[in-house]
Short mmCIF file of C-alpha atoms in Angstrom, two decimals:
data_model
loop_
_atom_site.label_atom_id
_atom_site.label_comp_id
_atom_site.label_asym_id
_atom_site.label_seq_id
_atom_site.Cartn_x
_atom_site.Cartn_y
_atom_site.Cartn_z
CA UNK A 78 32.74 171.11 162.88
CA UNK A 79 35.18 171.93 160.42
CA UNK A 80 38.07 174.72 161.42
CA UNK A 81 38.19 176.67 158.28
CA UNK A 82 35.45 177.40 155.59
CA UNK A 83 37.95 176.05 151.96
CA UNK A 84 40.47 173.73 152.35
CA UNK A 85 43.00 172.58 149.86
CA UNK A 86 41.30 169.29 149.72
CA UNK A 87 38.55 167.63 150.84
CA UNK A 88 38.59 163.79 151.22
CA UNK A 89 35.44 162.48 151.76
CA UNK A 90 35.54 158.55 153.77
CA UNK A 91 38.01 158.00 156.61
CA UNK A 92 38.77 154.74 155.09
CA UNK A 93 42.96 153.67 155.06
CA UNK A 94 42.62 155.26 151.24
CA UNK A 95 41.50 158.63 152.26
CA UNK A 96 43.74 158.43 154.84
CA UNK A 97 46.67 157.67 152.99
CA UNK A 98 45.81 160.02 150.98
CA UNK A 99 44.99 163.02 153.73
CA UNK A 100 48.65 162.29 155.20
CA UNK A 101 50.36 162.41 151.79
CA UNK A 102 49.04 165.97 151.37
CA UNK A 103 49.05 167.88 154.64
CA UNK A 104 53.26 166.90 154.49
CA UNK A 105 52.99 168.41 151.67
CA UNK A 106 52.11 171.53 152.68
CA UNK A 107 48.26 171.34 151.52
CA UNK A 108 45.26 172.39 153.96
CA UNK A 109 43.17 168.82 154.42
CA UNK A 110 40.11 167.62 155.90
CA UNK A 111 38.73 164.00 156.16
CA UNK A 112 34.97 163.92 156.67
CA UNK A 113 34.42 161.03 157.88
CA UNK A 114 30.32 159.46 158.30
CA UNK A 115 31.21 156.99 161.12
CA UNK A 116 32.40 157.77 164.99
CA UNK A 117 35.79 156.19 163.99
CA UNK A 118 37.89 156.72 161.04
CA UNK A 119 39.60 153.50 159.14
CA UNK A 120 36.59 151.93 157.00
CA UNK A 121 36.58 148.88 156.28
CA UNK A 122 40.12 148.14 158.21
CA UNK A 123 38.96 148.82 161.81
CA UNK A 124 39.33 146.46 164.58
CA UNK A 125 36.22 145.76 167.00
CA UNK A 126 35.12 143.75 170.46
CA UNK A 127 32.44 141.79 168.80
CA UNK A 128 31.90 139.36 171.70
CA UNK A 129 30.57 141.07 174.74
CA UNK A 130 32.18 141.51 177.87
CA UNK A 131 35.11 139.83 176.10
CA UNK A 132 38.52 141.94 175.16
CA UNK A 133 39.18 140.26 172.00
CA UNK A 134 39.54 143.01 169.13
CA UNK A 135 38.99 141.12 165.75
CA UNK A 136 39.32 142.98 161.95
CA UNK A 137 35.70 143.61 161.13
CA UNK A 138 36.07 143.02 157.76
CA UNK A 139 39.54 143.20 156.18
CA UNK A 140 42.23 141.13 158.05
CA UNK A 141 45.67 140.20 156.73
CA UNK A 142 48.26 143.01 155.00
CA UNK A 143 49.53 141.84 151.53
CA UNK A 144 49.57 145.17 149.32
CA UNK A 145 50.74 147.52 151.14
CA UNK A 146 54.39 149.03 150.36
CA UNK A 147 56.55 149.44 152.32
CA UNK A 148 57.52 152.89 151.29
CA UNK A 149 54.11 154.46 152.63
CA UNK A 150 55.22 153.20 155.98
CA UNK A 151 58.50 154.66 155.85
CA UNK A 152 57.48 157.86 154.01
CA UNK A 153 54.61 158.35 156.70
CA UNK A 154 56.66 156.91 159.89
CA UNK A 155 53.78 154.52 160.73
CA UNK A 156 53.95 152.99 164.01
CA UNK A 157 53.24 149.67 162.60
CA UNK A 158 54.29 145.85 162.24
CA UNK A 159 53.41 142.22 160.32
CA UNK A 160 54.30 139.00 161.10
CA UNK A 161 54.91 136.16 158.59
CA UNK A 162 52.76 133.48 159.09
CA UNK A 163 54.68 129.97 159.00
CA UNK A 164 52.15 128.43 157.16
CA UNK A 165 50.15 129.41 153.95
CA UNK A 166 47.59 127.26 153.79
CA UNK A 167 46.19 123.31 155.11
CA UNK A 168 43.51 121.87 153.13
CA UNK A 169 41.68 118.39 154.85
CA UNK A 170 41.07 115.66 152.18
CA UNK A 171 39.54 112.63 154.06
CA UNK A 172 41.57 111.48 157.08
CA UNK A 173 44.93 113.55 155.70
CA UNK A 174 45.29 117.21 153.92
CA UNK A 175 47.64 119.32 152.19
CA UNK A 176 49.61 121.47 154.40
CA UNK A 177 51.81 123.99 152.68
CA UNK A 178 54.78 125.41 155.19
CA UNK A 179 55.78 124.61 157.84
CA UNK A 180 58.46 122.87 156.20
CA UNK A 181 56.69 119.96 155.33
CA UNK A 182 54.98 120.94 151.51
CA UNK A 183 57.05 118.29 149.49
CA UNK A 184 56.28 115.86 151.82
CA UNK A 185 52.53 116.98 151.90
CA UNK A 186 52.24 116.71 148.30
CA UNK A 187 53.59 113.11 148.04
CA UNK A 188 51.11 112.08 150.62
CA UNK A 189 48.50 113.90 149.09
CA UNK A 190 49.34 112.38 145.24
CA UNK A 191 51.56 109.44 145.30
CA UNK A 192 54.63 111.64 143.93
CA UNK A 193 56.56 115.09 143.36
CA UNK A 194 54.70 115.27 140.45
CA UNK A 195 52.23 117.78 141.25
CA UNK A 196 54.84 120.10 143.89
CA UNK A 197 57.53 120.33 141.31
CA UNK A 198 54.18 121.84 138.85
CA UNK A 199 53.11 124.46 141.68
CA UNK A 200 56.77 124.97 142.29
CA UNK A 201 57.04 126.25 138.02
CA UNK A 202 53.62 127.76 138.81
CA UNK A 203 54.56 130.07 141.54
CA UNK A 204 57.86 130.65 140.24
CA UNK A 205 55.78 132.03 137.38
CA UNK A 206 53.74 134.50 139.63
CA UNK A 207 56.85 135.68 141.45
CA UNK A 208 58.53 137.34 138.62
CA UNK A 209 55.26 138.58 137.68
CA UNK A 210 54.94 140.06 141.66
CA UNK A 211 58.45 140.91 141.50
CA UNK A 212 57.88 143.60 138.42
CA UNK A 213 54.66 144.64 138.91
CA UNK A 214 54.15 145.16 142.74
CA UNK A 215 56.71 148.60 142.56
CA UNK A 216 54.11 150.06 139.78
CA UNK A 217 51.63 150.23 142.63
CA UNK A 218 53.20 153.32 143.48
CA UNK A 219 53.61 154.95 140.17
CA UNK A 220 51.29 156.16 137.29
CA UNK A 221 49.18 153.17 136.27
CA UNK A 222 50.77 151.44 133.33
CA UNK A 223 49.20 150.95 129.82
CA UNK A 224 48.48 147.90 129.36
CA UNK A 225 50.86 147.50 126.13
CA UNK A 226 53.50 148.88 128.83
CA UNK A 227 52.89 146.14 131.70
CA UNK A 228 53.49 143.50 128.95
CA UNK A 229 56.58 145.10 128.31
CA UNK A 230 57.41 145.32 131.90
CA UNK A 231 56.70 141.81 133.16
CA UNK A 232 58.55 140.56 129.47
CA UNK A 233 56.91 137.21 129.60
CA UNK A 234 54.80 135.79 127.09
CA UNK A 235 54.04 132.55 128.84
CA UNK A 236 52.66 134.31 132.05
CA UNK A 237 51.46 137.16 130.42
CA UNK A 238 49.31 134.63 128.48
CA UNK A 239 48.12 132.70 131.58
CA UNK A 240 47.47 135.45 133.81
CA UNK A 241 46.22 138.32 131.61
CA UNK A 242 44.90 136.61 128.59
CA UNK A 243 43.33 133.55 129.43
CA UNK A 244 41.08 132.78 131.89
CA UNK A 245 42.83 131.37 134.68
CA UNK A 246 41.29 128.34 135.10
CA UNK A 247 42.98 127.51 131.62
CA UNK A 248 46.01 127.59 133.39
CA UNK A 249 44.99 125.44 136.57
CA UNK A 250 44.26 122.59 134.48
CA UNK A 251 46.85 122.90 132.73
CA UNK A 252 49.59 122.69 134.88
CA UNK A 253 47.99 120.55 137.53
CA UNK A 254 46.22 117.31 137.51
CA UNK A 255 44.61 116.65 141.12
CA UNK A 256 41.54 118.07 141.66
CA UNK A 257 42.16 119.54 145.19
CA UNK A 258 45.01 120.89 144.29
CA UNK A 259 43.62 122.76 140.99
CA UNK A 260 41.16 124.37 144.05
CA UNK A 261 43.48 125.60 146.49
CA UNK A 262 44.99 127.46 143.57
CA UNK A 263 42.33 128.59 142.20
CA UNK A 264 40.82 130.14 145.93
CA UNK A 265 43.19 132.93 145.24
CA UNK A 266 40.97 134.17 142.10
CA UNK A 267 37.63 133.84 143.63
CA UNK A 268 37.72 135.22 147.38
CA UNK A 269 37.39 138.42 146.50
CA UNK A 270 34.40 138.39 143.80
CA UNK A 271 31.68 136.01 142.49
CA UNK A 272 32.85 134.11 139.19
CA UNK A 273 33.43 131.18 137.65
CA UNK A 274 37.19 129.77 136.87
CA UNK A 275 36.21 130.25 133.16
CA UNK A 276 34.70 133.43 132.79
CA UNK A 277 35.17 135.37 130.09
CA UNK A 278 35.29 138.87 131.50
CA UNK A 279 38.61 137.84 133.28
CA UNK A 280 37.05 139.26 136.53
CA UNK A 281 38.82 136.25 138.77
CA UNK A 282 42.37 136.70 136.61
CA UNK A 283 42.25 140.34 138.49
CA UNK A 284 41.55 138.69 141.37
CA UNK A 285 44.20 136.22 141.38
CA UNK A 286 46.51 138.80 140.52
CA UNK A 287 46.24 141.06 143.43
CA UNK A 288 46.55 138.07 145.58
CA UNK A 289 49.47 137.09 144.33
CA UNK A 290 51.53 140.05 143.58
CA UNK A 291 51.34 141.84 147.39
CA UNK A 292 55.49 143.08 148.42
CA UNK A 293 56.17 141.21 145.03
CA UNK A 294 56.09 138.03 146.71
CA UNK A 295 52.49 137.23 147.14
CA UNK A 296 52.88 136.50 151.10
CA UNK A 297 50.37 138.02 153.18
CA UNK A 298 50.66 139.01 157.02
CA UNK A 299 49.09 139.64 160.12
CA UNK A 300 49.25 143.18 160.95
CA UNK A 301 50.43 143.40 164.61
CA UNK A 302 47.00 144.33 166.78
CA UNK A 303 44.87 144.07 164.19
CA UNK A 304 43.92 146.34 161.18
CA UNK A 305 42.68 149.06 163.51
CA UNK A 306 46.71 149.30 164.51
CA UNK A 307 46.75 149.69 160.92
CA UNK A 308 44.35 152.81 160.34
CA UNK A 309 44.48 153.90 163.61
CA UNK A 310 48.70 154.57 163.05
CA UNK A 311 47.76 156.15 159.74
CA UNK A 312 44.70 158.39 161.49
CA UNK A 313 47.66 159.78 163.25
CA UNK A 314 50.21 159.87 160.57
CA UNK A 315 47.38 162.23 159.23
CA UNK A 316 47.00 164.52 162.19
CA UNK A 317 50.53 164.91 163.21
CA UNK A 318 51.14 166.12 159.47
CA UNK A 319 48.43 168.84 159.66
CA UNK A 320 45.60 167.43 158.68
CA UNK A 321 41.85 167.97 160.35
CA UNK A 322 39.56 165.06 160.78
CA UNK A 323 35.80 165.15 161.50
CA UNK A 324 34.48 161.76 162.88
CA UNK A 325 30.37 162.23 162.44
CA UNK A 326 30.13 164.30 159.71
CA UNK A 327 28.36 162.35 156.74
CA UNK A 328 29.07 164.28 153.22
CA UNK A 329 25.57 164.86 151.10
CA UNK A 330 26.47 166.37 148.01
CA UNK A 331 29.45 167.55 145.86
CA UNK A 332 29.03 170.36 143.13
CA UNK A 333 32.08 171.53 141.14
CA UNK A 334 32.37 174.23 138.46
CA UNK A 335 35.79 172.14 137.16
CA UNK A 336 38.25 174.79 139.00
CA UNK A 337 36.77 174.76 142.29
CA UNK A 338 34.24 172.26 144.02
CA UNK A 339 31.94 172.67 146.87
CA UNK A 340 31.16 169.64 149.65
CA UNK A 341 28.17 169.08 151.51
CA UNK A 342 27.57 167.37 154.91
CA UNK A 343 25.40 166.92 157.85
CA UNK A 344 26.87 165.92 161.28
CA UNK A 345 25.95 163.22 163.44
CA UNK A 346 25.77 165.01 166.83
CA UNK A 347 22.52 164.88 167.37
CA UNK A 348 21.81 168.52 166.12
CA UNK A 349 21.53 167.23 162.24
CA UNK A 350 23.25 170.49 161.50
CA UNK A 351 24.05 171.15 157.51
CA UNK A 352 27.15 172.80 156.52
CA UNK A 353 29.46 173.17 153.62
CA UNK A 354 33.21 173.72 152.53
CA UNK A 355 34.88 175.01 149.69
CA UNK A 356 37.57 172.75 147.98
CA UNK A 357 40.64 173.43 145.24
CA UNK A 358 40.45 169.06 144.79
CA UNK A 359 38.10 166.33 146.12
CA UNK A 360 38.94 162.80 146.69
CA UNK A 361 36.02 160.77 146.98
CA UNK A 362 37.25 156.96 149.26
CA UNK A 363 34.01 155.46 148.51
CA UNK A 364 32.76 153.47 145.36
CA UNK A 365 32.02 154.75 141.90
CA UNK A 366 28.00 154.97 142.93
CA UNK A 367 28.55 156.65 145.68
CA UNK A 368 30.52 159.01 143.86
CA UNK A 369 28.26 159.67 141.35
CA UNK A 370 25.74 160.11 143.68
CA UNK A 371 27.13 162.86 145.24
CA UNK A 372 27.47 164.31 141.85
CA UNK A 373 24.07 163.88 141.32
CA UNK A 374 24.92 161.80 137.79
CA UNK A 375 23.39 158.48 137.03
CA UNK A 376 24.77 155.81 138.98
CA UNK A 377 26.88 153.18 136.92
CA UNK A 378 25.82 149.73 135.71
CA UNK A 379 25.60 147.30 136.47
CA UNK A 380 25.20 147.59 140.25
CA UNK A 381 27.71 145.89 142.70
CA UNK A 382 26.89 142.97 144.26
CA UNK A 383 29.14 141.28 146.95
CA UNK A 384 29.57 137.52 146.93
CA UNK A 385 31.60 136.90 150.49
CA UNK A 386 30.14 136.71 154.06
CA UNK A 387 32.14 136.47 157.50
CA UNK A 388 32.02 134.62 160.57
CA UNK A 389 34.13 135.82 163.87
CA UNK A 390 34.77 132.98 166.16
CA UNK A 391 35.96 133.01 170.33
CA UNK A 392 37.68 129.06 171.20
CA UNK A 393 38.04 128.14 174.53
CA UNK A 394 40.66 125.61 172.17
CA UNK A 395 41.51 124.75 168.42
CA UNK A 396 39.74 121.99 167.22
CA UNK A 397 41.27 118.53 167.15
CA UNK A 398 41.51 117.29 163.40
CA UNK A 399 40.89 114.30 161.54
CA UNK A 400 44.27 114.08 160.12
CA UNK A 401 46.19 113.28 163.06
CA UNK A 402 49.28 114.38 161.06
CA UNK A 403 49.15 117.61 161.68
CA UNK A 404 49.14 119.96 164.61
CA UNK A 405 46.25 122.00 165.13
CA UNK A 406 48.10 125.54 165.54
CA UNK A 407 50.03 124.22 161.94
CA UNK A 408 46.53 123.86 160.30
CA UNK A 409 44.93 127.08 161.85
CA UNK A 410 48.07 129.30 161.85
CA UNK A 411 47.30 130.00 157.93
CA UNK A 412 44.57 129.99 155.26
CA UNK A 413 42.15 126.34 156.08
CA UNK A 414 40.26 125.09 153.07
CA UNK A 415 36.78 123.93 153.62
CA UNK A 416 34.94 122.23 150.75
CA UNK A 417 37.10 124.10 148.04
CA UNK A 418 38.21 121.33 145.67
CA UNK A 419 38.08 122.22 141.89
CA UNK A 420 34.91 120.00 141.62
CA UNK A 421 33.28 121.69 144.52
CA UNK A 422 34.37 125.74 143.62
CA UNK A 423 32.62 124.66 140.46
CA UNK A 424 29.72 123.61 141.97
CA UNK A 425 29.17 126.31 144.40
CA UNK A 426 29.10 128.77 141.77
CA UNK A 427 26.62 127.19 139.44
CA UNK A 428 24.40 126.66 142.51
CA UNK A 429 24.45 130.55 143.73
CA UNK A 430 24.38 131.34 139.69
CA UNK A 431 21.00 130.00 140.04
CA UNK A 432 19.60 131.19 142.59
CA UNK A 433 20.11 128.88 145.31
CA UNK A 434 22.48 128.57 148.40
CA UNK A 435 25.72 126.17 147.70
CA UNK A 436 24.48 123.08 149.25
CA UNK A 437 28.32 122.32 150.38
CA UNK A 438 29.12 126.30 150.97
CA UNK A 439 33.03 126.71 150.44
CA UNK A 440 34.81 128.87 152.73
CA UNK A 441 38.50 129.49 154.67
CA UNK A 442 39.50 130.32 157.85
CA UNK A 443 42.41 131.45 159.91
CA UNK A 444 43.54 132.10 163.71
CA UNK A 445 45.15 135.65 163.92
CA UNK A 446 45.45 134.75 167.61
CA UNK A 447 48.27 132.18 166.79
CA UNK A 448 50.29 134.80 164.43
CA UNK A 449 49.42 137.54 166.53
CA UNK A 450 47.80 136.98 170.35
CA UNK A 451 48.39 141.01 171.11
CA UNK A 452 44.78 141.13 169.68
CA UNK A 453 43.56 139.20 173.29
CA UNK A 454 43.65 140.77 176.40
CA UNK A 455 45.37 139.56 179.69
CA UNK A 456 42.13 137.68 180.66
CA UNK A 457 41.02 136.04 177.73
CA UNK A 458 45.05 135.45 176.94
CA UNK A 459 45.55 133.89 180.31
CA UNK A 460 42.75 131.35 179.47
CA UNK A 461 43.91 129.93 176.29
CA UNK A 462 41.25 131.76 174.10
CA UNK A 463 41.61 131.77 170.23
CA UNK A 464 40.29 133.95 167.73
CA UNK A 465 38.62 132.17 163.99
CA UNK A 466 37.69 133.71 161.01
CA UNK A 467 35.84 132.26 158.56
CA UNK A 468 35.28 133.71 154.53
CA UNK A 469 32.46 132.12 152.64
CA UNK A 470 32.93 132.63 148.89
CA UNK A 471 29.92 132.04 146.10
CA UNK A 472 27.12 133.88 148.78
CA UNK A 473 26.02 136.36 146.27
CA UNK A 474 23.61 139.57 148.12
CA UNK A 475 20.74 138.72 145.64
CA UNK A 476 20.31 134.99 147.47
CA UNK A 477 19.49 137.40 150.73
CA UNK A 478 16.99 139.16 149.48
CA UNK A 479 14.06 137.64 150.21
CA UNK A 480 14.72 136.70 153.76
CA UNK A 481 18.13 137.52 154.91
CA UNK A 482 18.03 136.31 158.72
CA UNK A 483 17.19 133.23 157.58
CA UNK A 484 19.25 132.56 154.83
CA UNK A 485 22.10 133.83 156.74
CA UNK A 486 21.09 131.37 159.63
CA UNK A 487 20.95 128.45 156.95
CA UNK A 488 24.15 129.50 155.22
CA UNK A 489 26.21 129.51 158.90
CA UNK A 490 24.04 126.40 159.44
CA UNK A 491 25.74 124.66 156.17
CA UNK A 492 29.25 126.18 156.27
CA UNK A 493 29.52 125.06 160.19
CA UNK A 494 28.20 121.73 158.94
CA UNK A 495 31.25 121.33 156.06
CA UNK A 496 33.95 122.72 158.80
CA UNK A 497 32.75 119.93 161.19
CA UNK A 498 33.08 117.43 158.59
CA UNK A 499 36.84 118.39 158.30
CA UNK A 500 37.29 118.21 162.28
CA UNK A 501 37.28 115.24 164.86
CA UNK A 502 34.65 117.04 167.35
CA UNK A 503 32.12 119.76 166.38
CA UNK A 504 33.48 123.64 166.15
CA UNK A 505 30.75 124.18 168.41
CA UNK A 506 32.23 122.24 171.53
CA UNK A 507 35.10 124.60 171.29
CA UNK A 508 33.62 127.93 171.24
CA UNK A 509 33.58 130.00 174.19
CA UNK A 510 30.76 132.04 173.29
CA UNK A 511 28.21 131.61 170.21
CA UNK A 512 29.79 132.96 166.41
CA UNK A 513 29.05 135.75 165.24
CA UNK A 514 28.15 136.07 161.00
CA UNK A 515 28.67 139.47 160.17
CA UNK A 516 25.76 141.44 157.95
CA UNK A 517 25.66 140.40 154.68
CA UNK A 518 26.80 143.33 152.47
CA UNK A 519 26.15 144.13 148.63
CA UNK A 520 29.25 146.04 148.32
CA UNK A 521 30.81 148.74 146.09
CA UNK A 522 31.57 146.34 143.17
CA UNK A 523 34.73 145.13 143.54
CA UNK A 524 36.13 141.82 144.19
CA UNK A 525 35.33 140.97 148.01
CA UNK A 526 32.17 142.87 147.33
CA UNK A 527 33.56 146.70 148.89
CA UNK A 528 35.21 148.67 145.68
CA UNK A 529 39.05 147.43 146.51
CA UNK A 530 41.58 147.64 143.93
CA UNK A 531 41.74 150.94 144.06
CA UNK A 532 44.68 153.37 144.41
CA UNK A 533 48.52 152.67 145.64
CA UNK A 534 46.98 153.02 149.25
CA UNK A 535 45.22 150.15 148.96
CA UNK A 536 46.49 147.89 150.63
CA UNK A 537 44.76 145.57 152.44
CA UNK A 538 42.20 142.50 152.29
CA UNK A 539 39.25 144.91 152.13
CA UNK A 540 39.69 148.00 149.73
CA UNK A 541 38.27 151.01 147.98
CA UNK A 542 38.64 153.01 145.41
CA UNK A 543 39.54 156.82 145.90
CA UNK A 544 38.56 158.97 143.05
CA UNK A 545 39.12 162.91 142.85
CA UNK A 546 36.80 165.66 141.19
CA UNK A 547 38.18 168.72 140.08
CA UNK A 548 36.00 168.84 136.75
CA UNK A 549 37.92 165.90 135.48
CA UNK A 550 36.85 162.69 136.99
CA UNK A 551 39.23 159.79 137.88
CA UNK A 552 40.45 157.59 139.72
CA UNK A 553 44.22 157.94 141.33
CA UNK A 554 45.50 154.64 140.31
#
């Protein structure tokens, strides 16, 4: 139960926002509390065992640290650490890929296309997104721009054009001619929401952009024991600054007078016991319909639909691949491309537009293990285990409604079915114990289905949104 009866503020979610958030303000003299719903605090950025009677702690849903500056871990004194990975991404394309890193992209490239062609246009390309990353990334930290502003920041007509006005697929084929190149660019605009490389609303533009502006180079790392090391350093940032954290305590209501507010909650201990606390501020870390529901105001519209699922994988080994020209632990140690080609991104999307599952589901995966094997314990480390995650992109909630076990079953089914296509010997003659597809979830409405893109605290793959009520609703951008 809570210590005191008002507090200075009230954050309601444990997620890395609210916590961000909770440690910012108790160092800063303010009285805090985090209510917090679950028996852990860190949202959507926890780490868990999901393979029994195996100490393997995988990210549950977020997974690799991109946007998060480096002044909150100074400011805060986080005990916490990321590791480049030496290779961005390997795409298969019949018995060879495209492996960017590892030193060998130029060469890649000419393999892939007959000539430089194509690298020397994603060398311009990225170019183009660095000094984009390189002036926007620090405003992450300050008072959100006008938009009028940010053009005048970045001072760039050309990208400004390509990234803000158009949509981006304008852009991809533009600049590049082969069609699995055009995809691996464009994954970066639609894992993370449910759109087509065209659309008008400029929802996967946003996307793109937050993937590519992270430390204003783009690169994103493995956090250093997972994302729980993440929100489980900033849980304590929290505390040692003062602040009070209730694990179990699930906030019902919020009513404000717009000088004071008032937060309800019911705890989890068994006892269902209803209490309340006054507030001066209230930050809500949860999405704008939860919000207004504790407000009691109409929900907005439309409502938020996530488009991604996950799959958490145990290896006894990596897989051997068809293209015998590269290792393995090169193709694993970043971002691999199954069935993402332009053409097939394309198709994916018009198929779950419709109603119907992508018959060729695209999807990527990676190996925190090879980055990062702290994650494994001395047993499972001893044997040679390996961790894979797999994203599935175009999987919209609405396909799940009628019968979501067996959807999800078919969907793992088909995305299993591309990945062994890529590989010399079925993914399943590696595991060491059977994959495990998390829940489906219809998130908070932002791209990768939860709310993120929300404050400077968010930071990683999986975000949220933290909004405060004090009579004038916002969100603290």
């Amino acid at each position: 139960m809570p210590a005191q009866t008002a507090y200075d503020a009230v954050i309601v979610g444990g997620g890395h926002n609210g916590l961000v958030a909770a440690a910012y303000l108790a160092r800063a003299g303010r009285s805090v509390l985090v209510l917090e719903r679950a028996a852990v605090t860190g949202g959507a950025a926890v780490s868990t065992r999901p393979f029994a009677g195996v100490d393997a702690r995988l990210s549950r849903y977020s997974y690799l640290v991109s946007l998060l500056p480096g002044s909150i871990v100074r400011d805060l004194g986080l005990s916490f650490a990321v590791r480049k990975r030496t290779v961005s991404s390997y795409t298969p394309y019949g018995t060879g890929g495209l492996l960017v890193g590892a030193g060998r992209t130029r060469e890649s490239f000419a393999a892939l296309t007959g000539d430089d062609r194509e690298y020397e246009a994603w060398r311009a390309f990225y170019e183009l997104t660095g000094r984009v990353a390189r002036r926007v990334f620090p405003t992450l930290t300050e008072p959100l721009p006008t938009r009028a502003g940010l053009r005048a920041l970045i001072d760039d007509d050309a990208a400004w054009r390509e990234l803000f006005d158009e949509p981006i697929g304008v852009a991809v084929e533009r600049r590049f001619r082969h069609d699995l190149v055009r995809g691996v660019v464009l994954t970066d605009a639609l894992i993370g929401t449910f759109a087509d490389a065209h659309d008008p609303g400029l929802v996967q533009n946003r996307c793109f952009l937050y993937h590519v502006i992270g430390g204003g180079t783009g690169d994103w790392d493995v956090p250093v024991g997972g994302m729980g090391a993440l929100t489980d350093a900033l849980a304590d940032a929290a505390r040692a600054a003062g602040a009070e954290i209730a694990t179990r305590h699930e906030v019902t209501r919020i009513a404000t007078d717009g000088t004071a507010a008032e937060v309800g909650y019911r705890t989890e201990h068994g006892d269902g016991t209803d209490g309340t606390v006054a507030a001066h501020h209230v930050l809500v870390n949860a999405a704008p319909r939860e919000l207004a529901r504790l407000l009691g105001d109409e929900p907005p519209v439309p409502a938020p639909e996530g488009a991604q699922f996950k799959v958490n994988m145990l290896l006894r080994r990596l897989p051997r691949l068809k293209d015998t020209s590269v290792d393995p632990r090169d193709a694993f140690a970043g971002t691999f491309h199954i069935s993402e080609g332009y053409g097939q991104l394309a198709t994916a999307y018009r198929e779950a537009a419709g109603g119907r599952l992508p018959t060729a589901p695209p999807s990527e995966i990676y190996c925190h293990s090879l980055t990062d094997p702290s994650i494994l314990g001395p047993g499972p480390a001893a044997r040679g285990l390996h961790t894979l995650t797999l994203f599935g992109l175009h999987t919209p909630a609405r396909l799940f409604a009628g019968d979501n076990d067996g959807t999800r079953a078919e969907l793992l089914a088909r995305t299993l079915a591309e990945l062994d296509s890529r590989l010399a010997e079925p993914i399943a003659d590696c595991l060491a114990t059977a994959p495990r597809p998390q829940q489906h979830r219809a998130g908070a409405g932002g791209p990768e289905g939860d709310g993120k893109r929300g404050m400077p605290g968010a930071f990683g793959h999986e975000r949220a949104p933290v909004a405060v009520t004090d009579g004038r609703r916002g969100c603290l951008w």
